[in-house]
Structures are given as structure tokens and as C-alpha cells.
């Protein structure tokens, strides 16, 4: 397909329970399956119930002490309830500082996407400090509360842009905010999208 660049990466998705009722079936997995089937973006998906589970799978994604290598999954997608500077995987909140302490500078070449309400409602300099600490290529998230359907629809656009522009994520921001795509730009503004890279202005 002419609209698909040659080089892309996969998504490693960490997803919490959205509701206390475990019979609820809301999940980001159908979105990931659509990306895989339509755009050839492969994924790994893990449900997370506790802070300890999140730490365990973040470590697995980054390599840890195991023999597994997940370098083909350079987008880390954190799908949780959130608020300013925090995500809630279950059993308590987790801050950016805590996530940074888990990563310990091992996120080179990776993009961290927080699909959580208001998580990046922070000063750019705070996010860039997290970026430097983790050595990630980009940090992505929202400054506003986002609805389930709106965020699910936008994830298709956003994850596709990040996966196919993972080597230069600032170009994903340019693509999504371009006046040539006013519908994408309006969606990004409504959700308060932030894509922060080392070159972003404070």
C-alpha cells in the first residue's frame, strides 16, 4: 500500500481493569487487533491488576534478566485510569517518578504512550526530566479527561502514526497536528494530546 511506510514497530500494551465489575469487557485489545489486521502493527497485550504486575511486565518489556528480546515492540502503551502525573493499575497510583525508577534509563529508542486521563497535564520541563531519566525517544499522552469511545477511536490514528514514525516521533506530532489534516488536529486538541521529545520546547 502506498500510504504505508516500509519500517514500523510493534506495540507492547499494559492494560488495567477499567471497572471493578470483572464481567465488564471493555478493553483496548480490539483496537490493537484492528491495527494488526489492517496496518500490520503487531502487539503484545497484558492485563495488569497491581502495581507489582506493572513493574514486572515493564521489566520484561525492557529485557530484564531474561533471554526474551522485545526490540520489535518499541511502543509501550500504558492503558489505565489516570490523573495528573499518575496512572492507576490497581492497588494504588503510580507516578512518573516511580515508573522512571523502574526503567532506570533502559528505554532507549522507545516511545512511552500513556493512554490515561490527564496524565500529562504537567509542565513540559517535568515531562522532559522524565524523558531524560528513562532515555526514551518520546513521551505521549493527554492533558485532559478522555472518553472511552473517543480515546479508542483516536488510538487507531495515534498508534499508527507512532508505529510508522517511531524513529522520529516528532514527525508523528507534525503529522497529527498538520493544517492539512484538520480533523486529526481538532481531535488532538480536544483530547489535549502531547508528544514530548528531547527537541520539544519547554
CSV table of C-alpha atoms in Angstrom, one decimal:
chain,number,residue,atom,x,y,z
A,1,UNK,CA,0.0,0.0,0.0
A,2,UNK,CA,1.3,3.5,-0.9
A,3,UNK,CA,0.2,5.0,2.4
A,4,UNK,CA,2.2,2.6,4.5
A,5,UNK,CA,5.9,3.4,5.1
A,6,UNK,CA,8.3,0.5,5.0
A,7,UNK,CA,9.6,0.5,8.6
A,8,UNK,CA,7.3,0.1,11.6
A,9,UNK,CA,7.4,-1.3,15.1
A,10,UNK,CA,5.1,-3.2,17.4
A,11,UNK,CA,3.2,-2.2,20.5
A,12,UNK,CA,3.6,-3.7,24.0
A,13,UNK,CA,0.3,-2.9,25.8
A,14,UNK,CA,-0.2,-2.8,29.5
A,15,UNK,CA,-3.9,-2.6,30.4
A,16,UNK,CA,-5.6,-2.3,33.7
A,17,UNK,CA,-9.2,-3.1,34.7
A,18,UNK,CA,-11.5,-0.2,33.8
A,19,UNK,CA,-14.2,-1.2,36.2
A,20,UNK,CA,-14.5,-3.1,39.5
A,21,UNK,CA,-17.0,-5.5,37.9
A,22,UNK,CA,-14.8,-8.1,36.3
A,23,UNK,CA,-17.7,-9.1,33.9
A,24,UNK,CA,-17.1,-5.8,32.1
A,25,UNK,CA,-15.5,-6.5,28.7
A,26,UNK,CA,-14.1,-3.0,27.9
A,27,UNK,CA,-10.5,-3.4,26.5
A,28,UNK,CA,-8.1,-1.8,24.2
A,29,UNK,CA,-7.3,-5.2,22.6
A,30,UNK,CA,-9.9,-4.9,19.8
A,31,UNK,CA,-8.2,-1.6,18.8
A,32,UNK,CA,-4.8,-3.4,18.7
A,33,UNK,CA,-6.2,-6.2,16.7
A,34,UNK,CA,-7.5,-3.8,14.1
A,35,UNK,CA,-4.1,-2.2,13.9
A,36,UNK,CA,-2.6,-5.6,13.4
A,37,UNK,CA,-5.1,-6.8,10.8
A,38,UNK,CA,-5.3,-3.5,8.8
A,39,UNK,CA,-1.9,-1.8,9.3
A,40,UNK,CA,0.3,-4.8,10.1
A,41,UNK,CA,1.3,-3.4,13.5
A,42,UNK,CA,2.0,-6.4,15.8
A,43,UNK,CA,1.3,-6.3,19.5
A,44,UNK,CA,1.7,-7.9,22.9
A,45,UNK,CA,-1.1,-7.3,25.4
A,46,UNK,CA,-1.1,-7.9,29.1
A,47,UNK,CA,-3.8,-7.2,31.7
A,48,UNK,CA,-2.5,-5.6,34.8
A,49,UNK,CA,-4.1,-5.8,38.2
A,50,UNK,CA,-1.5,-4.5,40.6
A,51,UNK,CA,1.5,-2.1,40.8
A,52,UNK,CA,3.7,-5.1,41.2
A,53,UNK,CA,2.4,-6.7,38.0
A,54,UNK,CA,3.0,-3.5,36.1
A,55,UNK,CA,6.6,-3.3,37.3
A,56,UNK,CA,7.1,-7.0,36.4
A,57,UNK,CA,5.9,-6.6,32.8
A,58,UNK,CA,7.7,-3.2,32.3
A,59,UNK,CA,10.9,-5.1,33.2
A,60,UNK,CA,10.0,-7.9,30.9
A,61,UNK,CA,9.4,-5.4,28.0
A,62,UNK,CA,12.8,-3.7,28.7
A,63,UNK,CA,14.7,-7.0,28.8
A,64,UNK,CA,15.2,-7.6,32.5
A,65,UNK,CA,17.4,-10.6,33.2
A,66,UNK,CA,15.5,-12.9,30.9
A,67,UNK,CA,16.5,-14.1,27.5
A,68,UNK,CA,13.5,-12.6,25.8
A,69,UNK,CA,14.0,-9.7,23.5
A,70,UNK,CA,11.2,-7.3,22.7
A,71,UNK,CA,13.1,-4.8,20.5
A,72,UNK,CA,10.4,-5.2,17.8
A,73,UNK,CA,7.9,-3.6,20.2
A,74,UNK,CA,9.2,-0.1,20.8
A,75,UNK,CA,5.9,1.5,21.6
A,76,UNK,CA,4.9,1.0,25.3
A,77,UNK,CA,1.2,1.6,25.6
A,78,UNK,CA,0.0,2.2,29.2
A,79,UNK,CA,-3.8,1.9,29.2
A,80,UNK,CA,-5.0,2.8,32.7
A,81,UNK,CA,-7.2,5.2,34.6
A,82,UNK,CA,-5.1,8.3,35.3
A,83,UNK,CA,-4.9,11.8,36.6
A,84,UNK,CA,-2.2,14.5,36.6
A,85,UNK,CA,1.1,12.7,36.7
A,86,UNK,CA,-0.4,9.4,37.8
A,87,UNK,CA,-1.7,6.1,36.4
A,88,UNK,CA,-3.8,3.6,38.4
A,89,UNK,CA,-3.1,0.0,37.5
A,90,UNK,CA,-4.9,-1.2,40.6
A,91,UNK,CA,-4.0,-1.3,44.3
A,92,UNK,CA,-2.8,2.3,44.2
A,93,UNK,CA,-1.4,5.0,42.0
A,94,UNK,CA,1.9,5.0,40.2
A,95,UNK,CA,3.7,8.3,39.5
A,96,UNK,CA,6.1,9.2,36.6
A,97,UNK,CA,8.9,9.2,39.1
A,98,UNK,CA,8.1,5.6,40.2
A,99,UNK,CA,8.0,4.4,36.6
A,100,UNK,CA,11.3,6.2,35.9
A,101,UNK,CA,12.9,4.3,38.8
A,102,UNK,CA,11.7,1.0,37.3
A,103,UNK,CA,13.0,1.9,33.8
A,104,UNK,CA,16.4,3.1,35.0
A,105,UNK,CA,17.5,4.5,31.7
A,106,UNK,CA,16.7,1.4,29.7
A,107,UNK,CA,14.1,2.9,27.3
A,108,UNK,CA,16.5,3.9,24.6
A,109,UNK,CA,14.7,4.1,21.2
A,110,UNK,CA,11.3,3.5,22.8
A,111,UNK,CA,8.2,5.6,23.0
A,112,UNK,CA,6.1,5.6,26.2
A,113,UNK,CA,2.4,6.3,25.5
A,114,UNK,CA,0.1,6.9,28.4
A,115,UNK,CA,-3.5,6.4,27.3
A,116,UNK,CA,-4.8,7.8,30.5
A,117,UNK,CA,-6.9,10.8,31.5
A,118,UNK,CA,-4.9,14.0,32.2
A,119,UNK,CA,-1.7,12.0,32.9
A,120,UNK,CA,0.5,14.6,31.0
A,121,UNK,CA,-1.3,17.7,32.4
A,122,UNK,CA,2.2,18.7,33.6
A,123,UNK,CA,4.8,21.4,32.7
A,124,UNK,CA,6.8,20.3,29.7
A,125,UNK,CA,10.0,20.6,31.8
A,126,UNK,CA,8.7,17.9,34.1
A,127,UNK,CA,8.0,15.6,31.3
A,128,UNK,CA,11.4,16.2,29.7
A,129,UNK,CA,13.0,15.4,33.0
A,130,UNK,CA,11.2,12.0,32.9
A,131,UNK,CA,12.3,11.6,29.3
A,132,UNK,CA,16.0,12.2,30.2
A,133,UNK,CA,15.8,9.8,33.1
A,134,UNK,CA,14.3,7.0,31.1
A,135,UNK,CA,16.2,7.8,27.9
A,136,UNK,CA,13.0,7.2,26.0
A,137,UNK,CA,12.7,8.6,22.5
A,138,UNK,CA,9.3,10.3,23.3
A,139,UNK,CA,6.6,10.5,25.9
A,140,UNK,CA,3.0,10.7,24.7
A,141,UNK,CA,-0.3,11.3,26.5
A,142,UNK,CA,-3.2,13.6,27.2
A,143,UNK,CA,-3.7,16.7,29.3
A,144,UNK,CA,-7.5,16.3,29.5
A,145,UNK,CA,-10.0,13.7,30.6
A,146,UNK,CA,-10.8,11.5,27.6
A,147,UNK,CA,-14.0,9.4,27.0
A,148,UNK,CA,-13.7,5.7,26.2
A,149,UNK,CA,-15.0,5.8,22.6
A,150,UNK,CA,-13.1,9.0,21.7
A,151,UNK,CA,-9.8,7.6,23.0
A,152,UNK,CA,-10.4,4.2,21.4
A,153,UNK,CA,-11.1,5.9,18.0
A,154,UNK,CA,-8.1,8.2,18.4
A,155,UNK,CA,-5.8,5.3,19.4
A,156,UNK,CA,-6.1,3.9,15.9
A,157,UNK,CA,-4.8,7.1,14.4
A,158,UNK,CA,-2.2,7.8,17.1
A,159,UNK,CA,-0.7,4.3,17.5
A,160,UNK,CA,-0.5,4.0,13.7
A,161,UNK,CA,1.4,7.3,13.5
A,162,UNK,CA,3.7,6.4,16.3
A,163,UNK,CA,4.4,2.9,15.0
A,164,UNK,CA,5.3,4.1,11.5
A,165,UNK,CA,7.3,7.1,12.6
A,166,UNK,CA,8.9,5.6,15.7
A,167,UNK,CA,12.4,6.6,14.7
A,168,UNK,CA,11.4,10.3,14.6
A,169,UNK,CA,8.3,10.6,16.8
A,170,UNK,CA,8.3,14.4,16.4
A,171,UNK,CA,7.2,13.8,12.8
A,172,UNK,CA,4.2,11.9,14.2
A,173,UNK,CA,3.3,15.1,16.1
A,174,UNK,CA,3.7,17.1,12.9
A,175,UNK,CA,1.5,14.6,11.0
A,176,UNK,CA,-1.3,14.7,13.6
A,177,UNK,CA,-1.2,18.5,14.1
A,178,UNK,CA,-0.9,19.4,10.4
A,179,UNK,CA,-3.3,22.0,9.0
A,180,UNK,CA,-3.5,19.6,6.0
A,181,UNK,CA,-5.4,17.2,8.4
A,182,UNK,CA,-7.8,19.5,10.3
A,183,UNK,CA,-9.9,16.5,11.5
A,184,UNK,CA,-6.8,15.0,13.1
A,185,UNK,CA,-5.7,18.3,14.5
A,186,UNK,CA,-9.1,19.0,16.0
A,187,UNK,CA,-9.2,15.6,17.6
A,188,UNK,CA,-5.7,16.1,19.1
A,189,UNK,CA,-6.7,19.5,20.5
A,190,UNK,CA,-10.0,18.1,22.0
A,191,UNK,CA,-8.1,15.4,23.9
A,192,UNK,CA,-5.1,17.6,24.8
A,193,UNK,CA,-2.5,15.5,23.1
A,194,UNK,CA,1.1,16.0,24.0
A,195,UNK,CA,4.1,14.3,22.2
A,196,UNK,CA,7.3,15.3,24.0
A,197,UNK,CA,10.7,14.6,22.6
A,198,UNK,CA,14.2,15.8,23.5
A,199,UNK,CA,13.8,18.6,21.0
A,200,UNK,CA,10.4,19.8,22.3
A,201,UNK,CA,10.4,23.4,23.7
A,202,UNK,CA,9.9,23.8,27.4
